Amino acid sequence: MNQPFDASIPVLTEIMNDEAPPPAPAVAAAPADEAQPAPSDAVDWEALQRRVSEQVLLQLSNRVDFVLEQRIKDSMAEVLEHALQALTAEIRDGLHDTIGKIVTRAVQQEITHLQASSTRQK
């Protein structure tokens, strides 16, 4: 399953760069003795993880659907080609057999008819 790298599939860093919030403006440093509250630009890692996972799954599922459909079409084309060749050979053999029987019966009937005509003339 070593296939060449597909440039249409984004890598995680590309998705992260698209999803990452813009950097917060620099804030003046607070004095060391004051308690610092949680920064307002704190990243919600769970939400980011969920968004990235959803986006990766969506893009992968679209790509997988396309590749799967293409492979199934290719496989079906090959299977149908083999089936068509086998069916054609079977029909050809059946036709040759049927035509041979018809010709043999027609010749026998004609010979019987000629023999009957020949004995009537004598």
Coordinates of N, CA and C in Angstrom, one line a residue, residues 13-23 43 48 51-52:
T13 N -0.4 20.2 10.0 CA 0.1 21.5 10.2 C -0.7 22.5 9.4
E14 N -1.0 22.1 8.2 CA -1.8 23.0 7.3 C -3.2 23.3 7.9
I15 N -3.8 22.2 8.5 CA -5.1 22.3 9.1 C -5.0 23.2 10.3
M16 N -4.0 22.9 11.1 CA -3.8 23.7 12.4 C -3.6 25.2 12.0
N17 N -2.8 25.5 11.0 CA -2.6 26.9 10.6 C -3.9 27.5 10.2
D18 N -4.8 26.8 9.5 CA -6.1 27.3 9.1 C -7.0 27.5 10.3
E19 N -6.9 26.6 11.3 CA -7.8 26.7 12.4 C -7.3 27.5 13.6
A20 N -6.0 27.7 13.6 CA -5.5 28.4 14.8 C -6.0 29.8 14.9
P21 N -6.4 30.2 16.1 CA -6.8 31.6 16.3 C -5.7 32.6 16.0
P22 N -6.0 33.8 15.6 CA -5.0 34.8 15.4 C -4.3 35.1 16.7
P23 N -3.0 35.4 16.6 CA -2.2 35.7 17.8 C -2.8 36.9 18.5
V43 N -6.2 28.8 24.5 CA -6.8 28.0 23.5 C -7.6 26.9 24.1
L48 N -10.5 22.7 19.7 CA -9.5 22.7 18.6 C -9.3 21.2 18.1
R51 N -12.5 20.2 16.2 CA -12.6 20.8 14.9 C -11.6 20.2 13.9
V52 N -10.3 20.0 14.4 CA -9.3 19.4 13.5 C -9.7 18.0 13.1

